[in-house]
Amino acid sequence: MKPAPFAYAKARTLDDAIRLLGEHKGDAKLLAGGQSLIATLNMRLSSPSLLVDINGIGLDGVSVKDGVVEIGALARHVTLERSSDIAKHAPLIALAMPHVAHPAIRNRGTIGGSLAYADPAAELPACLVALDGEVDVTGPNGKRAVKAADFFKGLFETALGAHDVLSAIRFPAAAADTRVGFAELARRHGDYALVGLAAVAKAKGKSLSDIRLVYFGVGALPVRAHKAEAALAAGAVDEAVKMLDLDPSDDLHASGTVKKHLAGVLLRRVAEQLAEPRA
């Protein structure tokens, strides 16, 4: 199919993009990498009157300052995949990146686009929640920071308003005692996951503390497994699997029962990763 007719405007600055969104009163869409948007346009699942191209406004840098990693919303996946700063200071993102779609998509797709689209089977929303990160949302009334756990509201739904732009994300840089784990199961490498798991913990001697287990593909948004986290902190992997507090629904790809079983498989794999010091 072909998309419905739309106008096009290239924003010169972030303020310019916000102004253009405001002038079209919820009937405009931002164009960044376009990897999700173009597909929805072609299938006429989306038919905005205006596309606002924000590729020329900057917001594509990666910085590490005072123990905090900040990534501009327009940073391409491939940039993060190849970044030495990400490998050193954001090892969970580095682990996840090779699983994000296919190379052609990673060449164009942006981290901001992935988070704003909020696909429940996508890797990066779960990673940001596991990292206890936050999102910068810039709109007509200025900039506000939104915790990742509050940013994802439901199926493809976020805290972004119609005139807002996701401008950056931040999360704590990895420290010497940081442990991370990531695993997913998909029908083909690069497909959306049937079930995936992003995890962060602190090493405390031979045990772990501050464990955050965040699943994706098992609900409408990233899901923390709080009971399993507590059991894993006690060193009881089998108990953590039994305590998995997930209730995935059936979908076209797998039943909820199968997804729950796969979540346990991934937990065992990630528990092994968390037990190993980072290289």
PDB file of C-alpha atoms in Angstrom:
ATOM      1  CA  MET A   1       0.000   0.000   0.000  1.00  0.00           C
ATOM      2  CA  LYS A   2       0.971   3.624  -0.353  1.00  0.00           C
ATOM      3  CA  PRO A   3       0.647   6.170   2.444  1.00  0.00           C
ATOM      4  CA  ALA A   4      -2.092   8.757   2.524  1.00  0.00           C
ATOM      5  CA  PRO A   5      -0.949  12.194   1.293  1.00  0.00           C
ATOM      6  CA  PHE A   6       0.991  14.285   3.819  1.00  0.00           C
ATOM      7  CA  ALA A   7       3.020  17.486   3.918  1.00  0.00           C
ATOM      8  CA  TYR A   8       6.675  17.591   4.923  1.00  0.00           C
ATOM      9  CA  ALA A   9       8.663  20.116   6.952  1.00  0.00           C
ATOM     10  CA  LYS A  10      12.285  19.957   8.042  1.00  0.00           C
ATOM     11  CA  ALA A  11      12.790  21.351  11.530  1.00  0.00           C
ATOM     12  CA  ARG A  12      15.964  23.395  12.071  1.00  0.00           C
ATOM     13  CA  THR A  13      15.947  23.275  15.874  1.00  0.00           C
ATOM     14  CA  LEU A  14      14.184  21.469  18.701  1.00  0.00           C
ATOM     15  CA  ASP A  15      12.038  24.574  19.314  1.00  0.00           C
ATOM     16  CA  ASP A  16      11.170  24.623  15.612  1.00  0.00           C
ATOM     17  CA  ALA A  17       9.986  21.005  15.809  1.00  0.00           C
ATOM     18  CA  ILE A  18       7.819  21.751  18.843  1.00  0.00           C
ATOM     19  CA  ARG A  19       6.346  24.789  17.099  1.00  0.00           C
ATOM     20  CA  LEU A  20       5.440  22.749  14.024  1.00  0.00           C
ATOM     21  CA  LEU A  21       3.801  20.065  16.177  1.00  0.00           C
ATOM     22  CA  GLY A  22       1.791  22.758  17.973  1.00  0.00           C
ATOM     23  CA  GLU A  23       0.618  24.361  14.748  1.00  0.00           C
ATOM     24  CA  HIS A  24      -0.883  21.082  13.566  1.00  0.00           C
ATOM     25  CA  LYS A  25      -2.660  20.305  16.824  1.00  0.00           C
ATOM     26  CA  GLY A  26      -1.935  16.596  17.143  1.00  0.00           C
ATOM     27  CA  ASP A  27      -2.114  15.894  13.409  1.00  0.00           C
ATOM     28  CA  ALA A  28       1.674  15.850  12.831  1.00  0.00           C
ATOM     29  CA  LYS A  29       4.259  13.114  13.371  1.00  0.00           C
ATOM     30  CA  LEU A  30       7.982  13.346  13.998  1.00  0.00           C
ATOM     31  CA  LEU A  31      10.243  11.699  11.440  1.00  0.00           C
ATOM     32  CA  ALA A  32      13.563  10.487  12.867  1.00  0.00           C
ATOM     33  CA  GLY A  33      14.852   7.104  11.681  1.00  0.00           C
ATOM     34  CA  GLY A  34      11.419   6.260  10.322  1.00  0.00           C
ATOM     35  CA  GLN A  35      11.838   2.518  10.861  1.00  0.00           C
ATOM     36  CA  SER A  36       8.446   2.116  12.552  1.00  0.00           C
ATOM     37  CA  LEU A  37       6.702   5.232  11.250  1.00  0.00           C
ATOM     38  CA  ILE A  38       7.144   4.511   7.549  1.00  0.00           C
ATOM     39  CA  ALA A  39       5.690   1.027   7.955  1.00  0.00           C
ATOM     40  CA  THR A  40       2.616   2.387   9.728  1.00  0.00           C
ATOM     41  CA  LEU A  41       2.206   5.056   7.032  1.00  0.00           C
ATOM     42  CA  ASN A  42       2.438   2.517   4.235  1.00  0.00           C
ATOM     43  CA  MET A  43      -0.159   0.307   5.905  1.00  0.00           C
ATOM     44  CA  ARG A  44      -2.304   3.411   6.601  1.00  0.00           C
ATOM     45  CA  LEU A  45      -2.327   2.655  10.278  1.00  0.00           C
ATOM     46  CA  SER A  46      -1.198   6.267  10.629  1.00  0.00           C
ATOM     47  CA  SER A  47      -2.188   9.190   8.400  1.00  0.00           C
ATOM     48  CA  PRO A  48      -0.778  12.485   9.722  1.00  0.00           C
ATOM     49  CA  SER A  49      -1.209  15.654   7.695  1.00  0.00           C
ATOM     50  CA  LEU A  50       2.433  16.629   8.306  1.00  0.00           C
ATOM     51  CA  LEU A  51       5.746  14.866   8.883  1.00  0.00           C
ATOM     52  CA  VAL A  52       8.247  16.945  10.850  1.00  0.00           C
ATOM     53  CA  ASP A  53      11.761  15.803   9.968  1.00  0.00           C
ATOM     54  CA  ILE A  54      14.007  16.267  13.027  1.00  0.00           C
ATOM     55  CA  ASN A  55      17.157  14.714  11.602  1.00  0.00           C
ATOM     56  CA  GLY A  56      18.892  18.088  11.344  1.00  0.00           C
ATOM     57  CA  ILE A  57      18.470  19.292  14.924  1.00  0.00           C
ATOM     58  CA  GLY A  58      21.410  17.479  16.577  1.00  0.00           C
ATOM     59  CA  LEU A  59      20.512  15.447  19.690  1.00  0.00           C
ATOM     60  CA  ASP A  60      22.640  12.524  18.566  1.00  0.00           C
ATOM     61  CA  GLY A  61      25.521  12.588  21.027  1.00  0.00           C
ATOM     62  CA  VAL A  62      26.664  10.196  23.751  1.00  0.00           C
ATOM     63  CA  SER A  63      28.273  11.629  26.880  1.00  0.00           C
ATOM     64  CA  VAL A  64      29.410  10.327  30.248  1.00  0.00           C
ATOM     65  CA  LYS A  65      29.697  12.869  33.040  1.00  0.00           C
ATOM     66  CA  ASP A  66      29.657  12.581  36.826  1.00  0.00           C
ATOM     67  CA  GLY A  67      28.666   8.922  36.683  1.00  0.00           C
ATOM     68  CA  VAL A  68      25.730   9.474  34.340  1.00  0.00           C
ATOM     69  CA  VAL A  69      25.358   8.345  30.726  1.00  0.00           C
ATOM     70  CA  GLU A  70      23.311  10.679  28.515  1.00  0.00           C
ATOM     71  CA  ILE A  71      22.264   9.695  25.003  1.00  0.00           C
ATOM     72  CA  GLY A  72      20.623  12.071  22.559  1.00  0.00           C
ATOM     73  CA  ALA A  73      17.333  10.834  21.194  1.00  0.00           C
ATOM     74  CA  LEU A  74      18.577  10.868  17.613  1.00  0.00           C
ATOM     75  CA  ALA A  75      21.557   8.583  18.278  1.00  0.00           C
ATOM     76  CA  ARG A  76      21.350   5.713  15.796  1.00  0.00           C
ATOM     77  CA  HIS A  77      21.374   2.148  17.046  1.00  0.00           C
ATOM     78  CA  VAL A  78      24.544   1.472  15.094  1.00  0.00           C
ATOM     79  CA  THR A  79      26.265   4.393  16.825  1.00  0.00           C
ATOM     80  CA  LEU A  80      25.538   2.869  20.210  1.00  0.00           C
ATOM     81  CA  GLU A  81      26.512  -0.590  18.990  1.00  0.00           C
ATOM     82  CA  ARG A  82      29.961   0.683  17.981  1.00  0.00           C
ATOM     83  CA  SER A  83      30.524   3.183  20.809  1.00  0.00           C
ATOM     84  CA  SER A  84      33.406   2.497  23.184  1.00  0.00           C
ATOM     85  CA  ASP A  85      31.692   4.706  25.788  1.00  0.00           C
ATOM     86  CA  ILE A  86      28.555   2.547  25.608  1.00  0.00           C
ATOM     87  CA  ALA A  87      30.610  -0.664  25.831  1.00  0.00           C
ATOM     88  CA  LYS A  88      32.412   0.620  28.937  1.00  0.00           C
ATOM     89  CA  HIS A  89      29.745   2.617  30.738  1.00  0.00           C
ATOM     90  CA  ALA A  90      26.488   1.059  29.502  1.00  0.00           C
ATOM     91  CA  PRO A  91      27.202  -2.670  29.094  1.00  0.00           C
ATOM     92  CA  LEU A  92      23.508  -3.613  29.204  1.00  0.00           C
ATOM     93  CA  ILE A  93      22.823  -1.433  26.145  1.00  0.00           C
ATOM     94  CA  ALA A  94      25.888  -2.953  24.459  1.00  0.00           C
ATOM     95  CA  LEU A  95      24.559  -6.464  25.130  1.00  0.00           C
ATOM     96  CA  ALA A  96      21.109  -5.623  23.817  1.00  0.00           C
ATOM     97  CA  MET A  97      22.089  -3.788  20.643  1.00  0.00           C
ATOM     98  CA  PRO A  98      22.947  -6.819  18.461  1.00  0.00           C
ATOM     99  CA  HIS A  99      19.440  -8.147  19.175  1.00  0.00           C
ATOM    100  CA  VAL A 100      17.686  -4.972  17.977  1.00  0.00           C
ATOM    101  CA  ALA A 101      16.237  -5.804  14.567  1.00  0.00           C
ATOM    102  CA  HIS A 102      18.644  -6.220  11.623  1.00  0.00           C
ATOM    103  CA  PRO A 103      21.729  -4.211  10.550  1.00  0.00           C
ATOM    104  CA  ALA A 104      19.838  -2.166   7.942  1.00  0.00           C
ATOM    105  CA  ILE A 105      17.325  -1.089  10.571  1.00  0.00           C
ATOM    106  CA  ARG A 106      20.027  -0.373  13.157  1.00  0.00           C
ATOM    107  CA  ASN A 107      21.723   1.912  10.618  1.00  0.00           C
ATOM    108  CA  ARG A 108      18.679   4.211  10.522  1.00  0.00           C
ATOM    109  CA  GLY A 109      16.704   3.565  13.704  1.00  0.00           C
ATOM    110  CA  THR A 110      17.145   5.903  16.662  1.00  0.00           C
ATOM    111  CA  ILE A 111      17.019   5.187  20.368  1.00  0.00           C
ATOM    112  CA  GLY A 112      14.445   7.943  20.819  1.00  0.00           C
ATOM    113  CA  GLY A 113      12.239   6.484  18.124  1.00  0.00           C
ATOM    114  CA  SER A 114      12.353   3.036  19.685  1.00  0.00           C
ATOM    115  CA  LEU A 115      11.441   4.370  23.122  1.00  0.00           C
ATOM    116  CA  ALA A 116       8.702   6.692  21.822  1.00  0.00           C
ATOM    117  CA  TYR A 117       7.130   3.883  19.775  1.00  0.00           C
ATOM    118  CA  ALA A 118       7.043   1.759  22.949  1.00  0.00           C
ATOM    119  CA  ASP A 119       6.598  -1.615  21.326  1.00  0.00           C
ATOM    120  CA  PRO A 120       6.166  -4.030  24.257  1.00  0.00           C
ATOM    121  CA  ALA A 121       8.381  -6.609  22.538  1.00  0.00           C
ATOM    122  CA  ALA A 122      11.258  -4.162  21.949  1.00  0.00           C
ATOM    123  CA  GLU A 123      14.556  -4.393  23.797  1.00  0.00           C
ATOM    124  CA  LEU A 124      15.381  -0.786  24.656  1.00  0.00           C
ATOM    125  CA  PRO A 125      12.330   0.128  26.773  1.00  0.00           C
ATOM    126  CA  ALA A 126      13.071  -2.841  29.054  1.00  0.00           C
ATOM    127  CA  CYS A 127      16.762  -1.895  29.220  1.00  0.00           C
ATOM    128  CA  LEU A 128      15.966   1.665  30.259  1.00  0.00           C
ATOM    129  CA  VAL A 129      13.623   0.477  33.022  1.00  0.00           C
ATOM    130  CA  ALA A 130      16.240  -2.043  34.208  1.00  0.00           C
ATOM    131  CA  LEU A 131      18.818   0.754  34.342  1.00  0.00           C
ATOM    132  CA  ASP A 132      16.401   2.909  36.376  1.00  0.00           C
ATOM    133  CA  GLY A 133      16.869   5.588  33.740  1.00  0.00           C
ATOM    134  CA  GLU A 134      14.885   8.636  32.825  1.00  0.00           C
ATOM    135  CA  VAL A 135      13.689  10.369  29.680  1.00  0.00           C
ATOM    136  CA  ASP A 136      13.890  14.059  28.804  1.00  0.00           C
ATOM    137  CA  VAL A 137      10.596  15.229  27.354  1.00  0.00           C
ATOM    138  CA  THR A 138      10.673  18.691  25.776  1.00  0.00           C
ATOM    139  CA  GLY A 139       7.458  20.488  24.888  1.00  0.00           C
ATOM    140  CA  PRO A 140       5.807  23.904  24.666  1.00  0.00           C
ATOM    141  CA  ASN A 141       6.221  24.414  28.421  1.00  0.00           C
ATOM    142  CA  GLY A 142       9.893  23.454  28.544  1.00  0.00           C
ATOM    143  CA  LYS A 143      11.748  20.278  29.476  1.00  0.00           C
ATOM    144  CA  ARG A 144      10.837  17.720  32.098  1.00  0.00           C
ATOM    145  CA  ALA A 145      12.485  14.479  33.186  1.00  0.00           C
ATOM    146  CA  VAL A 146      10.276  11.385  33.403  1.00  0.00           C
ATOM    147  CA  LYS A 147      11.404   8.187  35.117  1.00  0.00           C
ATOM    148  CA  ALA A 148      11.450   5.271  32.714  1.00  0.00           C
ATOM    149  CA  ALA A 149       9.068   3.324  34.942  1.00  0.00           C
ATOM    150  CA  ASP A 150       6.539   6.167  34.544  1.00  0.00           C
ATOM    151  CA  PHE A 151       7.200   6.862  30.873  1.00  0.00           C
ATOM    152  CA  PHE A 152       5.645   3.658  29.503  1.00  0.00           C
ATOM    153  CA  LYS A 153       1.905   3.844  30.093  1.00  0.00           C
ATOM    154  CA  GLY A 154       0.466   0.950  28.113  1.00  0.00           C
ATOM    155  CA  LEU A 155       0.429  -0.729  24.713  1.00  0.00           C
ATOM    156  CA  PHE A 156       2.305   1.691  22.398  1.00  0.00           C
ATOM    157  CA  GLU A 157       1.458   4.449  24.879  1.00  0.00           C
ATOM    158  CA  THR A 158       3.907   6.777  26.637  1.00  0.00           C
ATOM    159  CA  ALA A 159       3.934   9.975  28.689  1.00  0.00           C
ATOM    160  CA  LEU A 160       4.661  11.997  25.534  1.00  0.00           C
ATOM    161  CA  GLY A 161       2.021  14.577  24.684  1.00  0.00           C
ATOM    162  CA  ALA A 162       0.979  15.477  21.139  1.00  0.00           C
ATOM    163  CA  HIS A 163       3.370  18.465  21.078  1.00  0.00           C
ATOM    164  CA  ASP A 164       6.269  16.831  22.960  1.00  0.00           C
ATOM    165  CA  VAL A 165       9.626  15.599  21.697  1.00  0.00           C
ATOM    166  CA  LEU A 166      11.668  12.909  23.438  1.00  0.00           C
ATOM    167  CA  SER A 167      15.018  14.691  23.442  1.00  0.00           C
ATOM    168  CA  ALA A 168      17.424  12.520  25.498  1.00  0.00           C
ATOM    169  CA  ILE A 169      17.733   9.662  27.961  1.00  0.00           C
ATOM    170  CA  ARG A 170      19.938   9.305  31.047  1.00  0.00           C
ATOM    171  CA  PHE A 171      20.891   6.484  33.383  1.00  0.00           C
ATOM    172  CA  PRO A 172      23.642   5.699  35.907  1.00  0.00           C
ATOM    173  CA  ALA A 173      26.950   4.666  34.378  1.00  0.00           C
ATOM    174  CA  ALA A 174      28.122   1.166  35.234  1.00  0.00           C
ATOM    175  CA  ALA A 175      30.421   0.960  38.259  1.00  0.00           C
ATOM    176  CA  ALA A 176      32.966  -1.682  39.201  1.00  0.00           C
ATOM    177  CA  ASP A 177      30.317  -3.659  41.098  1.00  0.00           C
ATOM    178  CA  THR A 178      27.663  -3.441  38.370  1.00  0.00           C
ATOM    179  CA  ARG A 179      26.497  -6.721  36.846  1.00  0.00           C
ATOM    180  CA  VAL A 180      24.251  -6.916  33.793  1.00  0.00           C
ATOM    181  CA  GLY A 181      22.459  -9.670  31.918  1.00  0.00           C
ATOM    182  CA  PHE A 182      20.445  -9.822  28.723  1.00  0.00           C
ATOM    183  CA  ALA A 183      18.765 -12.633  26.809  1.00  0.00           C
ATOM    184  CA  GLU A 184      15.839 -13.058  24.479  1.00  0.00           C
ATOM    185  CA  LEU A 185      14.138 -15.760  22.464  1.00  0.00           C
ATOM    186  CA  ALA A 186      12.894 -14.954  18.962  1.00  0.00           C
ATOM    187  CA  ARG A 187      11.917 -17.095  15.993  1.00  0.00           C
ATOM    188  CA  ARG A 188      14.767 -15.548  13.991  1.00  0.00           C
ATOM    189  CA  HIS A 189      17.623 -13.391  15.182  1.00  0.00           C
ATOM    190  CA  GLY A 190      16.571  -9.785  14.700  1.00  0.00           C
ATOM    191  CA  ASP A 191      12.838 -10.456  14.983  1.00  0.00           C
ATOM    192  CA  TYR A 192      10.885  -9.049  17.884  1.00  0.00           C
ATOM    193  CA  ALA A 193      11.333 -11.310  20.882  1.00  0.00           C
ATOM    194  CA  LEU A 194       8.759 -13.865  21.971  1.00  0.00           C
ATOM    195  CA  VAL A 195      10.129 -13.173  25.445  1.00  0.00           C
ATOM    196  CA  GLY A 196      13.148 -11.162  26.556  1.00  0.00           C
ATOM    197  CA  LEU A 197      14.853 -10.181  29.799  1.00  0.00           C
ATOM    198  CA  ALA A 198      17.108  -7.238  30.705  1.00  0.00           C
ATOM    199  CA  ALA A 199      18.738  -7.286  34.136  1.00  0.00           C
ATOM    200  CA  VAL A 200      20.966  -5.127  36.317  1.00  0.00           C
ATOM    201  CA  ALA A 201      22.389  -5.903  39.766  1.00  0.00           C
ATOM    202  CA  LYS A 202      25.128  -4.929  42.178  1.00  0.00           C
ATOM    203  CA  ALA A 203      27.772  -7.450  43.210  1.00  0.00           C
ATOM    204  CA  LYS A 204      27.982  -7.789  46.972  1.00  0.00           C
ATOM    205  CA  GLY A 205      30.742 -10.253  47.722  1.00  0.00           C
ATOM    206  CA  LYS A 206      29.540 -13.521  46.184  1.00  0.00           C
ATOM    207  CA  SER A 207      25.921 -12.422  46.280  1.00  0.00           C
ATOM    208  CA  LEU A 208      23.832  -9.868  44.420  1.00  0.00           C
ATOM    209  CA  SER A 209      21.783  -6.908  45.564  1.00  0.00           C
ATOM    210  CA  ASP A 210      19.605  -4.224  43.974  1.00  0.00           C
ATOM    211  CA  ILE A 211      18.497  -6.702  41.305  1.00  0.00           C
ATOM    212  CA  ARG A 212      16.170  -5.394  38.618  1.00  0.00           C
ATOM    213  CA  LEU A 213      14.676  -8.039  36.289  1.00  0.00           C
ATOM    214  CA  VAL A 214      12.659  -6.448  33.478  1.00  0.00           C
ATOM    215  CA  TYR A 215      10.889  -8.653  30.959  1.00  0.00           C
ATOM    216  CA  PHE A 216       9.635  -7.635  27.516  1.00  0.00           C
ATOM    217  CA  GLY A 217       7.192  -9.398  25.218  1.00  0.00           C
ATOM    218  CA  VAL A 218       5.111 -10.600  28.166  1.00  0.00           C
ATOM    219  CA  GLY A 219       2.725  -7.675  28.602  1.00  0.00           C
ATOM    220  CA  ALA A 220       1.692  -4.276  27.285  1.00  0.00           C
ATOM    221  CA  LEU A 221       4.839  -2.620  28.643  1.00  0.00           C
ATOM    222  CA  PRO A 222       8.137  -3.604  30.308  1.00  0.00           C
ATOM    223  CA  VAL A 223       7.376  -5.768  33.345  1.00  0.00           C
ATOM    224  CA  ARG A 224       9.509  -6.067  36.492  1.00  0.00           C
ATOM    225  CA  ALA A 225       9.511  -9.450  38.230  1.00  0.00           C
ATOM    226  CA  HIS A 226       9.731  -8.245  41.840  1.00  0.00           C
ATOM    227  CA  LYS A 227       9.224 -11.594  43.576  1.00  0.00           C
ATOM    228  CA  ALA A 228      11.799 -13.283  41.374  1.00  0.00           C
ATOM    229  CA  GLU A 229      14.229 -10.427  42.098  1.00  0.00           C
ATOM    230  CA  ALA A 230      13.934 -11.086  45.844  1.00  0.00           C
ATOM    231  CA  ALA A 231      14.475 -14.816  45.424  1.00  0.00           C
ATOM    232  CA  LEU A 232      17.482 -14.286  43.175  1.00  0.00           C
ATOM    233  CA  ALA A 233      19.024 -11.897  45.701  1.00  0.00           C
ATOM    234  CA  ALA A 234      18.840 -14.771  48.187  1.00  0.00           C
ATOM    235  CA  GLY A 235      20.796 -16.938  45.755  1.00  0.00           C
ATOM    236  CA  ALA A 236      17.851 -19.223  45.006  1.00  0.00           C
ATOM    237  CA  VAL A 237      17.647 -19.459  41.210  1.00  0.00           C
ATOM    238  CA  ASP A 238      15.157 -22.347  41.197  1.00  0.00           C
ATOM    239  CA  GLU A 239      12.973 -20.468  43.661  1.00  0.00           C
ATOM    240  CA  ALA A 240      13.259 -17.316  41.529  1.00  0.00           C
ATOM    241  CA  VAL A 241      11.918 -19.243  38.541  1.00  0.00           C
ATOM    242  CA  LYS A 242       9.045 -20.602  40.641  1.00  0.00           C
ATOM    243  CA  MET A 243       8.312 -17.111  41.954  1.00  0.00           C
ATOM    244  CA  LEU A 244       8.188 -15.442  38.544  1.00  0.00           C
ATOM    245  CA  ASP A 245       5.364 -12.947  38.962  1.00  0.00           C
ATOM    246  CA  LEU A 246       4.376 -12.716  35.304  1.00  0.00           C
ATOM    247  CA  ASP A 247       1.021 -13.343  33.665  1.00  0.00           C
ATOM    248  CA  PRO A 248       1.618 -13.197  29.907  1.00  0.00           C
ATOM    249  CA  SER A 249      -1.350 -13.423  27.583  1.00  0.00           C
ATOM    250  CA  ASP A 250      -1.662 -15.690  24.579  1.00  0.00           C
ATOM    251  CA  ASP A 251      -0.776 -14.094  21.253  1.00  0.00           C
ATOM    252  CA  LEU A 252      -0.273 -15.165  17.630  1.00  0.00           C
ATOM    253  CA  HIS A 253       3.198 -16.511  18.364  1.00  0.00           C
ATOM    254  CA  ALA A 254       2.885 -18.385  21.662  1.00  0.00           C
ATOM    255  CA  SER A 255       0.494 -19.145  24.467  1.00  0.00           C
ATOM    256  CA  GLY A 256       0.853 -17.452  27.820  1.00  0.00           C
ATOM    257  CA  THR A 257       1.915 -20.786  29.306  1.00  0.00           C
ATOM    258  CA  VAL A 258       4.733 -21.135  26.792  1.00  0.00           C
ATOM    259  CA  LYS A 259       5.850 -17.551  27.387  1.00  0.00           C
ATOM    260  CA  LYS A 260       5.934 -18.139  31.156  1.00  0.00           C
ATOM    261  CA  HIS A 261       8.079 -21.235  30.616  1.00  0.00           C
ATOM    262  CA  LEU A 262      10.429 -19.288  28.303  1.00  0.00           C
ATOM    263  CA  ALA A 263      10.686 -16.519  30.896  1.00  0.00           C
ATOM    264  CA  GLY A 264      12.024 -19.094  33.350  1.00  0.00           C
ATOM    265  CA  VAL A 265      14.536 -20.347  30.795  1.00  0.00           C
ATOM    266  CA  LEU A 266      15.784 -16.803  30.258  1.00  0.00           C
ATOM    267  CA  LEU A 267      15.991 -16.166  33.986  1.00  0.00           C
ATOM    268  CA  ARG A 268      18.367 -19.098  34.414  1.00  0.00           C
ATOM    269  CA  ARG A 269      20.556 -17.802  31.559  1.00  0.00           C
ATOM    270  CA  VAL A 270      20.611 -14.253  32.878  1.00  0.00           C
ATOM    271  CA  ALA A 271      21.319 -15.444  36.421  1.00  0.00           C
ATOM    272  CA  GLU A 272      24.504 -17.058  35.097  1.00  0.00           C
ATOM    273  CA  GLN A 273      25.485 -13.786  33.420  1.00  0.00           C
ATOM    274  CA  LEU A 274      24.873 -11.807  36.611  1.00  0.00           C
ATOM    275  CA  ALA A 275      27.064 -14.213  38.563  1.00  0.00           C
ATOM    276  CA  GLU A 276      30.078 -13.407  36.381  1.00  0.00           C
ATOM    277  CA  PRO A 277      32.196 -10.262  36.882  1.00  0.00           C
ATOM    278  CA  ARG A 278      32.264  -7.966  33.877  1.00  0.00           C
ATOM    279  CA  ALA A 279      35.296  -8.339  31.641  1.00  0.00           C
TER     280      ALA A 279
END
